Tab-separated table of C-alpha atoms and ligand atoms in Angstrom:
chain	number	residue	atom	x	y	z
A	1	MET	CA	-14.496	-0.402	4.659
A	2	PRO	CA	-13.255	2.932	3.358
A	3	ALA	CA	-13.652	5.955	5.580
A	4	THR	CA	-15.496	8.913	4.185
A	5	SER	CA	-14.759	12.597	4.298
A	6	THR	CA	-17.425	14.845	5.719
A	7	ASP	CA	-15.827	17.894	4.166
A	8	PRO	CA	-16.509	18.202	0.422
A	9	GLY	CA	-14.165	21.215	0.158
A	10	ALA	CA	-11.207	19.322	1.590
A	11	VAL	CA	-7.860	19.278	-0.159
A	12	ILE	CA	-6.351	15.849	0.320
A	13	LEU	CA	-2.689	14.883	0.411
A	14	THR	CA	-1.210	11.491	1.110
A	15	GLY	CA	2.069	9.907	0.308
A	16	ASP	CA	4.133	6.759	0.454
A	17	ARG	CA	7.814	6.110	0.742
A	18	PRO	CA	8.874	4.125	-2.303
A	19	THR	CA	10.870	1.524	-0.385
A	20	GLY	CA	9.122	-1.588	-1.706
A	21	PRO	CA	5.935	-2.865	-3.268
A	22	LEU	CA	2.732	-1.648	-1.619
A	23	HIS	CA	0.794	-4.326	0.231
A	24	LEU	CA	-2.623	-5.089	1.686
A	25	GLY	CA	-1.819	-3.021	4.764
A	26	HIS	CA	-1.432	0.062	2.565
A	27	TYR	CA	-4.611	-0.840	0.733
A	28	CYS	CA	-6.656	-1.197	3.901
A	29	GLY	CA	-5.045	1.753	5.660
A	30	SER	CA	-5.050	4.343	2.941
A	31	LEU	CA	-5.187	3.335	-0.732
A	32	ARG	CA	-8.849	2.439	-0.868
A	33	ASN	CA	-9.719	5.651	0.960
A	34	ARG	CA	-7.924	7.528	-1.776
A	35	VAL	CA	-9.833	5.740	-4.508
A	36	ALA	CA	-13.096	6.619	-2.775
A	37	LEU	CA	-12.108	10.213	-1.985
A	38	GLN	CA	-10.767	11.169	-5.395
A	39	HIS	CA	-14.340	11.689	-6.575
A	40	GLY	CA	-15.389	15.135	-5.503
A	41	HIS	CA	-12.145	16.203	-3.809
A	42	ASP	CA	-8.955	17.877	-4.854
A	43	GLN	CA	-6.493	15.068	-4.160
A	44	PHE	CA	-2.712	14.877	-4.384
A	45	VAL	CA	-0.616	11.764	-3.876
A	46	LEU	CA	3.061	12.189	-3.232
A	47	ILE	CA	5.650	9.532	-3.962
A	48	ALA	CA	7.913	10.460	-1.066
A	49	ASP	CA	11.311	9.467	-2.445
A	50	ALA	CA	13.131	12.274	-0.615
A	51	GLN	CA	11.642	11.116	2.675
A	52	ALA	CA	12.587	7.517	1.853
A	53	LEU	CA	16.202	8.654	1.554
A	54	THR	CA	16.211	9.853	5.163
A	55	ASP	CA	16.834	6.282	6.254
A	56	ASN	CA	18.120	4.845	2.973
A	57	ALA	CA	20.881	7.305	2.080
A	58	ASP	CA	23.173	4.552	0.822
A	59	ASP	CA	20.549	2.940	-1.393
A	60	SER	CA	19.149	5.677	-3.606
A	61	GLY	CA	18.991	3.297	-6.595
A	62	HIS	CA	16.536	1.094	-4.747
A	63	ILE	CA	14.345	4.095	-3.915
A	64	THR	CA	14.450	5.424	-7.464
A	65	ARG	CA	13.441	2.062	-8.936
A	66	HIS	CA	10.476	1.903	-6.617
A	67	VAL	CA	9.111	5.292	-7.672
A	68	HIS	CA	7.843	3.630	-10.846
A	69	GLU	CA	6.674	0.517	-8.950
A	70	VAL	CA	4.638	2.564	-6.481
A	71	ALA	CA	3.113	4.500	-9.368
A	72	LEU	CA	2.070	1.143	-10.873
A	73	ASP	CA	0.525	0.116	-7.554
A	74	TYR	CA	-1.448	3.380	-7.454
A	75	LEU	CA	-2.759	2.965	-10.980
A	76	ALA	CA	-3.495	-0.706	-10.301
A	77	VAL	CA	-5.759	-0.032	-7.307
A	78	GLY	CA	-7.699	2.551	-9.271
A	79	ILE	CA	-6.152	5.889	-8.390
A	80	ASP	CA	-7.130	7.772	-11.525
A	81	PRO	CA	-4.599	10.339	-12.768
A	82	GLU	CA	-7.503	12.334	-14.228
A	83	LEU	CA	-8.888	12.763	-10.699
A	84	THR	CA	-5.773	12.574	-8.532
A	85	THR	CA	-2.491	14.406	-9.032
A	86	ILE	CA	0.330	11.896	-8.598
A	87	CYS	CA	3.706	13.586	-8.093
A	88	VAL	CA	7.319	12.892	-7.165
A	89	GLN	CA	8.606	14.595	-4.036
A	90	SER	CA	12.266	15.058	-4.980
A	91	ALA	CA	11.183	16.982	-8.101
A	92	LEU	CA	9.379	19.640	-6.041
A	93	PRO	CA	12.019	22.120	-4.835
A	94	ALA	CA	9.451	24.309	-3.059
A	95	LEU	CA	9.065	21.518	-0.500
A	96	CYS	CA	12.747	21.799	0.459
A	97	GLU	CA	12.577	25.560	0.766
A	98	LEU	CA	9.491	25.389	2.911
A	99	THR	CA	11.124	22.699	5.059
A	100	GLN	CA	14.065	25.011	5.643
A	101	LEU	CA	11.762	27.786	6.836
A	102	PHE	CA	9.725	25.394	8.983
A	103	LEU	CA	12.835	23.968	10.682
A	104	ASN	CA	13.147	27.275	12.520
A	105	LEU	CA	9.700	26.813	13.997
A	106	VAL	CA	10.431	23.594	15.925
A	107	THR	CA	12.936	22.645	18.583
A	108	VAL	CA	15.201	19.621	18.524
A	109	ALA	CA	13.620	18.559	21.832
A	110	ARG	CA	10.175	18.567	20.209
A	111	LEU	CA	11.472	16.489	17.310
A	112	GLU	CA	12.947	13.970	19.739
A	113	ARG	CA	9.647	13.740	21.603
A	114	ASN	CA	7.618	12.726	18.536
A	115	PRO	CA	6.389	9.217	19.461
A	116	THR	CA	6.408	7.959	15.874
A	117	ILE	CA	9.997	9.046	15.401
A	118	LYS	CA	11.000	7.594	18.778
A	119	GLU	CA	9.587	4.222	17.807
A	120	GLU	CA	11.091	4.289	14.326
A	121	ILE	CA	14.516	5.166	15.727
A	122	GLN	CA	14.225	2.112	17.987
A	123	VAL	CA	13.072	-0.197	15.204
A	124	ARG	CA	15.862	0.955	12.906
A	125	GLY	CA	18.449	0.589	15.655
A	126	PHE	CA	19.995	3.985	14.977
A	127	GLY	CA	21.214	4.323	18.565
A	128	ARG	CA	22.972	7.677	18.710
A	129	ASP	CA	23.621	7.722	14.954
A	130	ILE	CA	20.337	9.223	13.879
A	131	PRO	CA	20.549	10.853	10.442
A	132	ALA	CA	19.593	14.516	10.910
A	133	GLY	CA	17.319	14.217	7.890
A	134	PHE	CA	15.469	11.378	9.575
A	135	LEU	CA	14.916	13.247	12.831
A	136	CYS	CA	13.629	16.184	10.815
A	137	TYR	CA	11.398	14.316	8.389
A	138	PRO	CA	8.231	15.285	10.283
A	139	VAL	CA	9.131	18.897	9.494
A	140	ALA	CA	9.567	18.026	5.831
A	141	GLN	CA	6.250	16.220	5.940
A	142	ALA	CA	4.684	19.303	7.534
A	143	ALA	CA	6.045	21.229	4.567
A	144	ASP	CA	4.505	18.672	2.173
A	145	ILE	CA	1.117	19.034	3.803
A	146	ALA	CA	1.259	22.818	4.092
A	147	ALA	CA	2.617	23.330	0.572
A	148	PHE	CA	-0.438	21.623	-0.898
A	149	ARG	CA	-2.677	23.483	1.592
A	150	ALA	CA	-4.013	20.054	2.462
A	151	THR	CA	-6.796	19.901	5.039
A	152	LEU	CA	-7.313	16.153	5.053
A	153	VAL	CA	-4.542	13.568	5.246
A	154	PRO	CA	-5.600	9.905	4.982
A	155	VAL	CA	-2.882	7.938	6.769
A	156	GLY	CA	-2.394	5.065	9.166
A	157	ALA	CA	-2.722	5.670	12.910
A	158	ASP	CA	1.075	5.733	13.309
A	159	GLN	CA	1.191	8.973	11.336
A	160	ALA	CA	-1.157	10.887	13.649
A	161	PRO	CA	1.677	12.446	15.716
A	162	ILE	CA	3.187	13.797	12.502
A	163	ILE	CA	-0.043	15.545	11.553
A	164	GLU	CA	-0.198	16.921	15.077
A	165	GLN	CA	3.298	18.331	14.733
A	166	THR	CA	2.378	19.758	11.334
A	167	ASN	CA	-0.479	21.678	12.905
A	168	GLU	CA	1.782	23.016	15.642
A	169	ILE	CA	4.104	24.411	13.001
A	170	VAL	CA	1.238	25.849	10.965
A	171	ARG	CA	-0.302	27.498	14.048
A	172	ARG	CA	3.046	28.980	15.008
A	173	LEU	CA	3.526	30.405	11.525
A	174	ASN	CA	-0.028	31.749	11.378
A	175	ARG	CA	0.421	33.400	14.780
A	176	GLN	CA	3.679	34.921	13.670
A	177	VAL	CA	2.284	36.442	10.476
A	178	GLY	CA	-0.948	37.459	12.191
A	179	HIS	CA	-3.463	35.692	9.972
A	180	THR	CA	-4.496	32.219	8.788
A	181	LEU	CA	-1.920	31.934	6.063
A	182	LEU	CA	-2.021	28.125	5.979
A	183	PRO	CA	-4.831	25.762	6.951
A	184	GLU	CA	-4.525	23.111	9.620
A	185	ALA	CA	-4.912	19.508	8.517
A	186	ARG	CA	-6.933	16.642	9.881
A	187	ALA	CA	-5.688	13.062	9.797
A	188	LEU	CA	-8.193	10.619	8.337
A	189	ILE	CA	-7.442	7.340	10.057
A	190	PRO	CA	-9.338	4.197	9.080
A	191	GLU	CA	-11.608	2.977	11.875
A	192	SER	CA	-10.491	-0.578	11.353
A	193	GLY	CA	-7.034	0.304	12.697
A	194	ARG	CA	-3.935	-1.044	11.074
A	195	LEU	CA	-3.970	-4.392	9.396
A	196	ALA	CA	-2.214	-7.225	11.226
A	197	GLY	CA	0.489	-9.214	9.448
A	198	VAL	CA	-0.385	-12.659	8.121
A	199	ASP	CA	1.541	-14.076	11.111
A	200	GLY	CA	-0.698	-12.290	13.619
A	201	ARG	CA	1.846	-9.619	14.530
A	202	ALA	CA	0.336	-6.166	14.977
A	203	LYS	CA	1.611	-4.601	11.776
A	204	MET	CA	1.904	-5.804	8.220
A	205	SER	CA	5.348	-4.860	7.034
A	206	LYS	CA	7.528	-6.027	4.201
A	207	SER	CA	10.627	-5.907	6.377
A	208	GLN	CA	9.019	-8.326	8.843
A	209	GLY	CA	8.177	-10.775	6.060
A	210	ASN	CA	4.486	-10.883	7.007
A	211	ALA	CA	3.069	-8.788	4.182
A	212	LEU	CA	0.960	-9.678	1.179
A	213	ALA	CA	1.892	-7.474	-1.775
A	214	LEU	CA	-0.850	-6.050	-3.970
A	215	SER	CA	1.002	-7.621	-6.882
A	216	ALA	CA	1.057	-11.093	-5.249
A	217	THR	CA	0.323	-14.038	-7.531
A	218	ASP	CA	-2.620	-16.363	-6.885
A	219	ASP	CA	-0.204	-18.962	-5.530
A	220	ALA	CA	1.385	-16.453	-3.155
A	221	ILE	CA	-2.073	-15.426	-1.941
A	222	ARG	CA	-3.045	-19.050	-1.319
A	223	ALA	CA	0.230	-19.751	0.485
A	224	ALA	CA	-0.205	-16.678	2.699
A	225	VAL	CA	-3.740	-17.683	3.653
A	226	ARG	CA	-2.655	-21.256	4.325
A	227	ARG	CA	-0.041	-20.178	6.872
A	228	MET	CA	-2.198	-17.448	8.365
A	229	TYR	CA	-2.440	-17.232	12.131
A	230	THR	CA	-5.805	-18.363	13.569
A	231	ASP	CA	-6.786	-19.382	17.095
A	232	PRO	CA	-4.027	-21.638	18.458
A	233	ASP	CA	-6.479	-23.235	20.911
A	234	HIS	CA	-8.950	-24.203	18.200
A	235	LEU	CA	-7.662	-27.745	17.827
A	236	ARG	CA	-10.706	-29.695	16.678
A	237	VAL	CA	-13.390	-28.508	14.284
A	238	THR	CA	-15.994	-29.090	16.971
A	239	ASP	CA	-14.170	-26.856	19.508
A	240	PRO	CA	-15.475	-23.329	19.992
A	241	GLY	CA	-13.016	-20.910	18.400
A	242	ARG	CA	-11.883	-17.380	19.118
A	243	VAL	CA	-12.519	-14.691	16.517
A	244	GLU	CA	-10.656	-11.856	18.260
A	245	GLY	CA	-7.000	-11.783	17.262
A	246	ASN	CA	-7.706	-14.447	14.642
A	247	VAL	CA	-6.096	-12.981	11.542
A	248	VAL	CA	-8.374	-14.812	9.127
A	249	PHE	CA	-11.376	-13.041	10.634
A	250	THR	CA	-9.495	-9.755	10.845
A	251	TYR	CA	-8.979	-9.978	7.097
A	252	LEU	CA	-12.556	-11.030	6.410
A	253	ASP	CA	-13.668	-7.976	8.400
A	254	ALA	CA	-11.346	-5.803	6.355
A	255	PHE	CA	-12.031	-7.173	2.887
A	256	ASP	CA	-15.146	-9.332	2.595
A	257	PRO	CA	-17.876	-7.218	0.993
A	258	ASP	CA	-20.536	-9.658	2.255
A	259	ARG	CA	-20.930	-8.593	5.896
A	260	ASP	CA	-23.795	-11.010	6.596
A	261	THR	CA	-21.758	-14.037	5.649
A	262	VAL	CA	-18.862	-12.868	7.831
A	263	HIS	CA	-21.282	-12.395	10.704
A	264	GLU	CA	-22.603	-15.935	10.294
A	265	LEU	CA	-19.132	-17.428	9.960
A	266	LYS	CA	-18.068	-15.732	13.187
A	267	ALA	CA	-21.083	-17.011	15.099
A	268	HIS	CA	-20.531	-20.529	13.771
A	269	TYR	CA	-16.817	-20.438	14.610
A	270	ARG	CA	-17.504	-19.234	18.150
A	271	ARG	CA	-20.109	-21.968	18.626
A	272	GLY	CA	-17.816	-24.667	17.329
A	273	GLY	CA	-18.233	-26.869	14.303
A	274	LEU	CA	-16.521	-24.621	11.791
A	275	GLY	CA	-12.965	-25.545	10.838
A	276	ASP	CA	-10.103	-23.171	10.044
A	277	THR	CA	-9.879	-24.655	6.561
A	278	ALA	CA	-13.422	-23.607	5.712
A	279	VAL	CA	-12.895	-20.037	6.930
A	280	LYS	CA	-9.600	-19.855	5.098
A	281	ARG	CA	-11.269	-21.057	1.916
A	282	ARG	CA	-13.694	-18.129	2.183
A	283	LEU	CA	-10.834	-15.657	2.742
A	284	GLU	CA	-8.885	-17.125	-0.143
A	285	THR	CA	-11.815	-16.442	-2.479
A	286	VAL	CA	-12.225	-12.905	-1.118
A	287	LEU	CA	-8.550	-12.061	-1.575
A	288	LEU	CA	-8.276	-13.660	-5.001
A	289	ASP	CA	-11.340	-11.665	-6.112
A	290	LEU	CA	-9.919	-8.459	-4.655
A	291	LEU	CA	-6.394	-8.780	-5.992
A	292	ALA	CA	-6.927	-10.342	-9.428
A	293	PRO	CA	-8.264	-7.154	-11.090
A	294	ILE	CA	-5.606	-5.075	-9.308
A	295	ARG	CA	-2.896	-7.344	-10.674
A	296	GLU	CA	-4.382	-7.275	-14.165
A	297	ARG	CA	-4.443	-3.487	-14.220
A	298	ARG	CA	-0.907	-3.430	-12.870
A	299	THR	CA	0.323	-5.665	-15.677
A	300	ALA	CA	-1.458	-3.530	-18.259
A	301	TRP	CA	0.188	-0.331	-16.942
A	302	ALA	CA	3.563	-2.060	-16.625
A	303	ASP	CA	3.416	-2.630	-20.372
A	304	ARG	CA	3.120	1.148	-20.906
A	305	PRO	CA	6.103	2.590	-19.008
A	306	ASP	CA	6.129	5.756	-21.131
A	307	ASP	CA	2.531	6.521	-20.239
A	308	VAL	CA	3.330	6.034	-16.553
A	309	ARG	CA	6.273	8.421	-16.876
A	310	ASP	CA	3.999	10.961	-18.589
A	311	ILE	CA	1.516	10.707	-15.708
A	312	LEU	CA	4.275	11.379	-13.173
A	313	ARG	CA	5.656	14.238	-15.263
A	314	ASP	CA	2.270	15.923	-15.696
A	315	GLY	CA	1.304	15.409	-12.064
A	316	THR	CA	4.630	16.728	-10.818
A	317	ARG	CA	4.369	19.736	-13.084
A	318	ARG	CA	0.961	20.569	-11.682
A	319	ALA	CA	2.182	20.012	-8.112
A	320	ARG	CA	5.125	22.316	-8.791
A	321	GLY	CA	2.711	25.157	-9.515
A	322	VAL	CA	0.682	24.573	-6.364
A	323	THR	CA	3.656	24.164	-4.005
A	324	GLN	CA	5.598	27.080	-5.493
A	325	ALA	CA	2.587	29.374	-5.019
A	326	THR	CA	2.366	28.437	-1.332
A	327	LEU	CA	6.094	28.976	-0.870
A	328	GLU	CA	5.833	32.448	-2.415
A	329	ALA	CA	2.912	33.286	-0.121
A	330	VAL	CA	4.918	32.175	2.926
A	331	LYS	CA	7.982	34.162	1.845
A	332	ASP	CA	5.813	37.233	1.290
A	333	ALA	CA	4.080	36.844	4.635
A	334	LEU	CA	7.430	36.520	6.389
A	335	GLY	CA	8.654	39.547	4.486
A	336	LEU	CA	11.748	37.883	3.087
A	337	TYR	CA	13.963	40.065	0.950
A	338	ARG	CA	12.941	40.025	-2.719
A	339	VAL	CA	15.682	40.621	-5.239
A	340	GLY	CA	13.323	40.709	-8.221
A	341	ARG	CA	13.812	38.857	-11.453
B	1	LIG	N1	5.354	9.435	6.097
B	1	LIG	C1	4.478	8.833	5.139
B	1	LIG	C2	4.650	7.329	5.222
B	1	LIG	O1	5.695	6.869	5.659
B	1	LIG	C3	4.763	9.285	3.713
B	1	LIG	C4	4.502	10.741	3.474
B	1	LIG	C5	5.404	11.672	3.073
B	1	LIG	C6	3.265	11.420	3.603
B	1	LIG	N2	4.834	12.875	2.923
B	1	LIG	C7	3.523	12.789	3.228
B	1	LIG	C8	1.980	11.056	3.988
B	1	LIG	C9	2.515	13.739	3.280
B	1	LIG	C10	0.985	12.001	4.036
B	1	LIG	C11	1.244	13.359	3.672
B	1	LIG	O2	3.777	6.608	4.841
């Protein structure tokens, strides 16, 4: 279930790399928090195309195409452009300038120690050929967060070290200028942890082929549920089954609004006498009910590409004002030379 903010004055920033369609993992980890938090908070959502280029330099066309797709996913899940400012990172030059200033506040050794980056370097098999932009993306992300003066960042658990590094940079800058120029940010991480892939692997990821896209058709949803990992030792319906690590139950926990029914199903499954097919049928209904309206809204927005472009233009324009103002404040505080207009 969505996490809640305890700070009504929080400024919220989140973002996604537009590398592919958003999936249920994004929904569970962050998107539904955003939908809940947009009421009563100042919220910005950044389509992080510049960050996506840090490990996709040779495929900018792919990234650019997905800017629009990610915007459709946002609108489809109910992020309301009247309540949330949706903006495009590469169209916000203040972020680059702030990144450049921030780069002087971290060491290469600290960048190399960031556990998220370490893991991502491994996964991507960069070896010694790490793009400098990739190694430095946590600094750029610190600039994103600081530029919006964000105090709350709803992200998956894997992003926590990046928020930590952001706060180190912000503290260093504040110390240097002698006052709290920029606020520190808090990561808002969903209690449920990250959503497992449909195959039972720890993380849902498009590149691992175990993701269910928010735009999935009914047939794709049914097929994903059918091949979903359960308890491999639960051979006969009458056998007692294991709920822990059983992806079908993980998903029911994450998405079934009827907690009592889930509770009963779990007890029954543990006792024995409840087959995988029955539990899967329940999950199928839950996911079809969840995703059908999302898909309908997506289709409706997809038919209005000009309106989507207008939303991104207006949001980016607004974000330009906010981020530019922060950049000016940082330049002033650092006492950079001003040539005047
Ligand atoms: N690194 C984030 C991700 O991969 C995307 C991102 C870029 C972001 N800038 C941000 C998230 C600022 C939160 C705040 O999902």
